[in-house]
Coordinates of C-alpha atoms in Angstrom, one line a residue:
M31 CA 68.4 -28.4 127.9
V32 CA 64.9 -27.0 128.6
E33 CA 64.2 -26.5 132.7
S34 CA 61.5 -28.3 133.9
V35 CA 58.3 -26.4 134.7
I36 CA 57.0 -29.4 137.2
G37 CA 57.7 -28.2 140.8
Y38 CA 56.2 -30.4 143.7
R39 CA 55.5 -33.9 142.4
S40 CA 54.3 -36.4 144.9
G41 CA 52.2 -39.8 144.6
P42 CA 49.1 -38.7 142.1
F43 CA 50.4 -35.0 142.2
A44 CA 52.6 -32.8 140.0
S45 CA 52.3 -29.0 140.4
V46 CA 53.3 -26.1 137.5
G47 CA 54.0 -22.5 138.7
M48 CA 53.6 -19.4 136.8
G49 CA 54.4 -16.2 138.0
L50 CA 52.4 -13.1 138.6
P51 CA 52.7 -9.8 137.1
G52 CA 52.7 -6.3 138.4
D53 CA 52.9 -5.7 142.2
H54 CA 52.9 -9.6 142.4
E55 CA 56.1 -10.1 140.1
G56 CA 59.1 -11.6 141.4
K57 CA 57.1 -12.5 145.0
T58 CA 54.1 -14.6 144.1
A59 CA 53.4 -17.3 141.6
T60 CA 50.1 -19.2 141.1
R61 CA 50.1 -22.9 140.5
V62 CA 48.0 -25.4 139.1
I63 CA 48.2 -29.3 139.9
F64 CA 47.7 -32.1 137.9
V65 CA 46.2 -35.1 139.8
Q66 CA 46.6 -38.6 138.1
G67 CA 44.6 -41.7 138.6
S68 CA 44.7 -45.0 137.2
D69 CA 41.8 -44.0 134.7
K70 CA 41.4 -40.2 134.8
L71 CA 43.6 -37.5 134.6
A72 CA 42.6 -33.9 136.6
L73 CA 43.9 -30.6 136.6
I74 CA 43.0 -28.4 139.4
D75 CA 42.9 -24.6 138.2
S76 CA 44.3 -23.3 134.6
G77 CA 46.1 -20.6 135.9
I78 CA 47.2 -17.3 134.5
H79 CA 47.0 -16.7 130.5
A80 CA 50.9 -15.8 130.6
G81 CA 51.6 -19.2 132.1
L82 CA 50.1 -21.3 128.9
P83 CA 53.7 -22.2 127.6
A84 CA 54.6 -24.0 131.1
L85 CA 51.2 -25.5 131.2
S86 CA 51.9 -26.9 127.5
Q87 CA 55.2 -27.9 128.5
A88 CA 54.0 -29.9 131.4
F89 CA 52.1 -32.2 129.6
R90 CA 55.0 -33.0 127.5
E91 CA 57.1 -33.7 130.6
L92 CA 54.1 -35.6 132.1
G93 CA 54.1 -37.8 129.0
K94 CA 50.9 -36.7 128.4
N95 CA 48.7 -35.3 125.4
P96 CA 46.3 -32.3 126.2
A97 CA 43.6 -34.9 125.1
D98 CA 44.4 -37.3 127.9
L99 CA 43.0 -34.4 130.5
D100 CA 39.5 -35.5 131.6
Y101 CA 38.6 -32.9 134.3
L102 CA 39.5 -29.3 135.0
L103 CA 38.4 -28.5 138.6
L104 CA 37.8 -25.0 139.3
T105 CA 38.7 -23.4 143.0
H106 CA 37.2 -20.4 142.3
E107 CA 36.7 -17.8 139.5
H108 CA 39.2 -15.4 140.0
M109 CA 41.7 -14.6 137.1
D110 CA 44.7 -16.3 138.1
H111 CA 42.8 -19.6 138.5
V112 CA 40.7 -19.6 135.3
G113 CA 43.0 -17.8 132.7
N114 CA 43.4 -20.9 130.5
N115 CA 40.2 -22.5 130.7
G116 CA 39.3 -21.8 127.1
W117 CA 42.5 -22.9 125.7
L118 CA 42.0 -26.2 127.8
K119 CA 38.6 -26.6 126.5
Q120 CA 39.4 -26.2 123.1
E121 CA 42.4 -28.5 122.9
T122 CA 41.4 -31.2 125.3
G123 CA 37.6 -31.1 125.4
C124 CA 37.7 -31.8 129.4
V125 CA 34.6 -31.4 131.6
V126 CA 34.9 -28.1 133.6
L127 CA 33.6 -28.6 137.2
G128 CA 33.2 -25.7 139.7
H129 CA 31.1 -24.2 142.1
A130 CA 27.6 -23.1 141.3
A131 CA 27.9 -19.5 142.9
R132 CA 30.2 -17.6 140.5
A133 CA 29.6 -20.0 137.6
E134 CA 28.5 -16.8 135.5
R135 CA 31.7 -15.1 136.2
V136 CA 33.8 -18.1 134.8
A137 CA 31.7 -17.9 131.6
D138 CA 32.0 -14.0 131.1
N139 CA 35.7 -12.7 131.6
L140 CA 34.5 -9.2 131.2
L141 CA 31.7 -9.6 134.0
N142 CA 34.5 -11.3 136.0
A143 CA 36.6 -8.2 135.7
T144 CA 34.1 -5.6 136.4
T145 CA 32.4 -7.1 139.4
I146 CA 35.4 -6.9 141.5
V147 CA 38.0 -4.4 140.0
H148 CA 35.0 -1.8 139.4
A149 CA 32.8 -3.1 142.2
F150 CA 33.1 0.6 143.9
P151 CA 33.5 4.0 142.2
E152 CA 36.8 4.1 144.1
G153 CA 38.3 1.1 142.0
K154 CA 37.1 2.5 138.8
S155 CA 40.8 4.0 138.3
F156 CA 42.0 0.7 137.8
D157 CA 42.4 -0.4 134.0
L158 CA 40.5 -3.7 133.6
K159 CA 42.8 -5.0 131.1
S160 CA 46.1 -4.7 132.8
E161 CA 44.6 -5.7 136.1
Y162 CA 42.3 -8.5 135.4
L163 CA 41.4 -9.3 131.4
D164 CA 45.3 -9.6 130.6
W165 CA 45.6 -12.4 133.1
M166 CA 42.8 -14.7 131.2
G167 CA 42.7 -15.9 127.8
P168 CA 40.6 -14.3 124.9
V169 CA 38.1 -17.4 124.9
E170 CA 36.3 -18.2 128.3
G171 CA 35.8 -21.9 129.5
P172 CA 32.7 -21.9 131.6
I173 CA 31.9 -24.6 134.2
D174 CA 30.1 -27.6 132.6
K175 CA 29.1 -29.2 135.9
T176 CA 28.7 -27.7 139.2
I177 CA 30.0 -29.8 142.7
V178 CA 29.3 -29.3 146.2
E179 CA 31.0 -30.0 149.5
G180 CA 31.1 -34.0 150.0
D181 CA 31.4 -34.7 146.1
V182 CA 33.9 -36.9 145.2
V183 CA 35.8 -37.1 142.1
D184 CA 37.1 -40.6 141.4
L185 CA 40.0 -40.8 139.2
G186 CA 40.6 -44.4 139.5
G187 CA 43.2 -46.6 141.5
G188 CA 42.0 -45.1 144.7
V189 CA 42.8 -41.5 143.6
E190 CA 39.7 -39.6 145.0
L191 CA 39.3 -35.9 145.1
E192 CA 36.6 -34.9 147.9
V193 CA 35.1 -31.5 147.7
L194 CA 35.3 -28.9 150.6
E195 CA 34.1 -26.1 150.7
V196 CA 36.5 -23.0 151.8
L197 CA 34.2 -19.7 151.6
G198 CA 35.3 -16.2 152.4
H199 CA 38.1 -15.2 149.8
S200 CA 35.8 -16.1 147.2
M201 CA 31.9 -17.2 147.8
A202 CA 32.3 -19.6 145.8
E203 CA 35.9 -21.2 146.8
I204 CA 36.5 -24.9 147.1
G205 CA 39.2 -27.2 147.9
F206 CA 39.9 -30.8 147.0
F207 CA 41.2 -33.8 150.0
E208 CA 42.9 -36.8 148.4
R209 CA 42.0 -39.2 150.5
Q210 CA 44.6 -41.8 149.6
S211 CA 47.8 -39.7 150.5
A212 CA 45.9 -37.5 152.8
S213 CA 46.5 -34.5 151.0
L214 CA 44.7 -31.3 151.0
V215 CA 44.9 -28.6 148.1
I216 CA 43.3 -25.3 148.7
A217 CA 44.1 -22.3 146.6
D218 CA 43.4 -18.8 148.3
P219 CA 41.7 -19.0 151.6
L220 CA 45.1 -18.9 153.0
L221 CA 47.6 -16.5 151.6
P222 CA 51.1 -16.1 152.1
T223 CA 52.7 -13.7 154.0
V224 CA 54.9 -12.3 151.2
N225 CA 51.4 -11.3 149.0
P226 CA 52.1 -7.5 148.4
V227 CA 48.0 -6.8 148.6
L228 CA 46.0 -6.4 151.4
Y229 CA 44.2 -9.7 152.5
L230 CA 41.0 -10.4 150.3
Y231 CA 38.0 -11.6 151.8
E232 CA 34.1 -11.0 150.9
D233 CA 32.9 -11.5 154.4
P234 CA 34.9 -11.1 157.7
N235 CA 32.7 -13.6 159.6
I236 CA 32.6 -16.4 157.2
M237 CA 36.5 -16.1 156.2
R238 CA 37.0 -16.7 160.3
E239 CA 34.8 -19.5 160.0
T240 CA 36.7 -21.0 157.6
F241 CA 39.6 -20.5 158.9
D242 CA 38.3 -22.6 161.8
K243 CA 36.8 -25.2 159.5
I244 CA 40.3 -25.8 157.8
E245 CA 42.3 -26.0 161.4
R246 CA 39.3 -28.7 162.2
F247 CA 39.8 -30.9 158.8
L248 CA 43.4 -30.8 159.2
D249 CA 43.0 -32.6 162.6
E250 CA 40.0 -34.8 162.1
R251 CA 41.2 -36.1 158.6
R252 CA 44.8 -36.4 159.9
V253 CA 46.0 -34.5 156.7
S254 CA 49.3 -35.0 156.0
T255 CA 50.2 -32.4 153.3
I256 CA 48.7 -29.1 151.9
L257 CA 49.3 -28.0 148.3
F258 CA 48.8 -24.4 148.0
A259 CA 47.9 -22.1 145.0
H260 CA 50.4 -19.5 146.0
D261 CA 52.7 -20.8 148.3
E262 CA 55.0 -24.0 149.0
P263 CA 53.8 -27.4 150.3
K264 CA 53.5 -27.8 154.0
G265 CA 52.8 -30.0 156.6
V266 CA 50.0 -29.3 159.5
D267 CA 52.0 -27.4 162.1
E268 CA 53.5 -25.1 159.2
T269 CA 49.7 -24.6 158.2
V270 CA 48.7 -23.9 161.3
E271 CA 51.3 -21.2 161.8
L272 CA 50.0 -20.0 158.4
L273 CA 46.7 -20.1 159.7
N274 CA 47.2 -18.1 162.6
D275 CA 48.9 -15.7 160.7
C276 CA 45.6 -15.3 158.7
R277 CA 43.5 -14.8 160.9
R278 CA 45.9 -12.2 162.4
R279 CA 45.9 -10.2 159.1
V280 CA 42.2 -10.1 159.0
D281 CA 42.0 -8.8 162.6
K282 CA 44.8 -5.9 161.6
V283 CA 42.5 -4.8 158.6
E284 CA 39.5 -4.3 161.2
E285 CA 41.8 -2.8 164.0
S286 CA 42.8 -0.4 161.3
I287 CA 39.4 0.5 160.4
L288 CA 38.2 1.1 163.4
R289 CA 41.1 3.1 164.7
H290 CA 41.5 5.3 161.4
I291 CA 37.4 6.2 161.7
G292 CA 38.0 7.0 164.9
S293 CA 40.6 9.3 164.6
N294 CA 39.1 10.8 161.3
P295 CA 35.5 11.1 161.8
G296 CA 34.1 11.0 158.4
I297 CA 36.9 9.8 156.4
G298 CA 36.2 8.6 153.2
F299 CA 36.2 5.0 151.6
A300 CA 39.4 5.3 149.5
E301 CA 41.3 7.1 152.1
L302 CA 40.2 4.7 154.5
R303 CA 42.0 2.1 152.1
D304 CA 45.0 4.0 151.7
K305 CA 45.3 3.9 155.6
C306 CA 44.8 0.6 156.1
C307 CA 47.2 -0.7 153.4
D308 CA 49.8 1.6 154.6
D309 CA 49.4 -0.4 158.3
Q310 CA 50.4 -3.5 156.7
E311 CA 52.7 -1.8 154.0
K312 CA 50.5 -3.5 151.3
V313 CA 49.7 -1.9 147.8
R314 CA 47.2 0.7 147.8
E315 CA 44.8 -1.3 144.9
W316 CA 41.2 -2.6 144.1
R317 CA 41.3 -6.0 146.0
A318 CA 41.5 -3.7 149.6
L319 CA 38.4 -2.2 148.5
V320 CA 36.4 -5.5 148.4
S321 CA 37.8 -6.3 152.3
I322 CA 37.3 -3.2 153.7
N323 CA 33.7 -2.9 152.6
A324 CA 33.0 -6.1 153.7
S325 CA 34.4 -5.4 157.4
L326 CA 32.5 -1.8 157.1
R327 CA 29.1 -3.6 156.2
D328 CA 29.9 -6.2 159.2
F329 CA 30.3 -3.5 161.5
E330 CA 27.6 -1.1 160.3
S331 CA 25.2 -3.9 160.8
K332 CA 26.6 -4.4 164.4
G333 CA 26.0 -0.7 165.3
L334 CA 29.8 0.0 165.3
V335 CA 30.0 2.3 162.6
R336 CA 27.8 4.6 160.3
E337 CA 27.9 6.0 156.9
E338 CA 27.3 10.0 156.6
N339 CA 27.4 12.3 154.1
G340 CA 30.1 9.8 152.1
G341 CA 32.2 9.3 155.0
W342 CA 32.6 6.7 158.0
R343 CA 32.1 7.5 161.7
L344 CA 32.0 5.5 164.8
A345 CA 28.6 5.1 166.1
N346 CA 29.0 6.1 169.4

């Protein structure tokens, strides 16, 4: 008997988990989520390319043909969320909907990889294929239509997905609120505590604003269930606990940065990355460079630190 690939299943939702490789193996997975209305079928994210067999099986388990898929809704451009875009586009003819800000990366796998893995010279040692490109299929599935906060994707029968911007982890990230079941689907603004890498954010101020925004949304919209890409579904209280832990993890990154610059005047970017990762027992890798750079530039703009001869010092 073939084991089911469907995890959470409730109301219009059915999730499919796909294990992640490398440092994530055995620790975290990514999830794609089917949403069924009376008229239309949508899929939120396409997952990692190695998870394509599970995605194919999910269609069969749901009693659907790939051609039944109407919409592919993208939360953001990262490789573990767009890995099967090309296959889905070819097999289903679905309309791909996503945020405009990173549409060019969704349309070009190599651009997607280089702009983040090799964003800094200190990340050039990381292999693009194993770190990023191998997570995506050989054919891209570009965004056909952009969506913005407040837009509603109507699937019929009262199943409506309202778009919510949740920027910070990616500056093009969105979530979806299903009004009838009061369920919120978000991918990566709130990452699980078991995540083996340092919290990834592109702007610490916007990341914190998004934490606050999600917390308000949970209350104001009387959300009942929160579905995540890398975690099990949670109720509001559990989600607020996770939210506060995410706040603490971002704070810890910034506390580490200032402490290590203070005790090691002139410290280089890569060494600062290593020390900050070690403080939280996280893997020393390219994602951490993105977060540390974001906070360094914010501190620099506030006059707290300065860059001098390739190293960092406290401004005072």
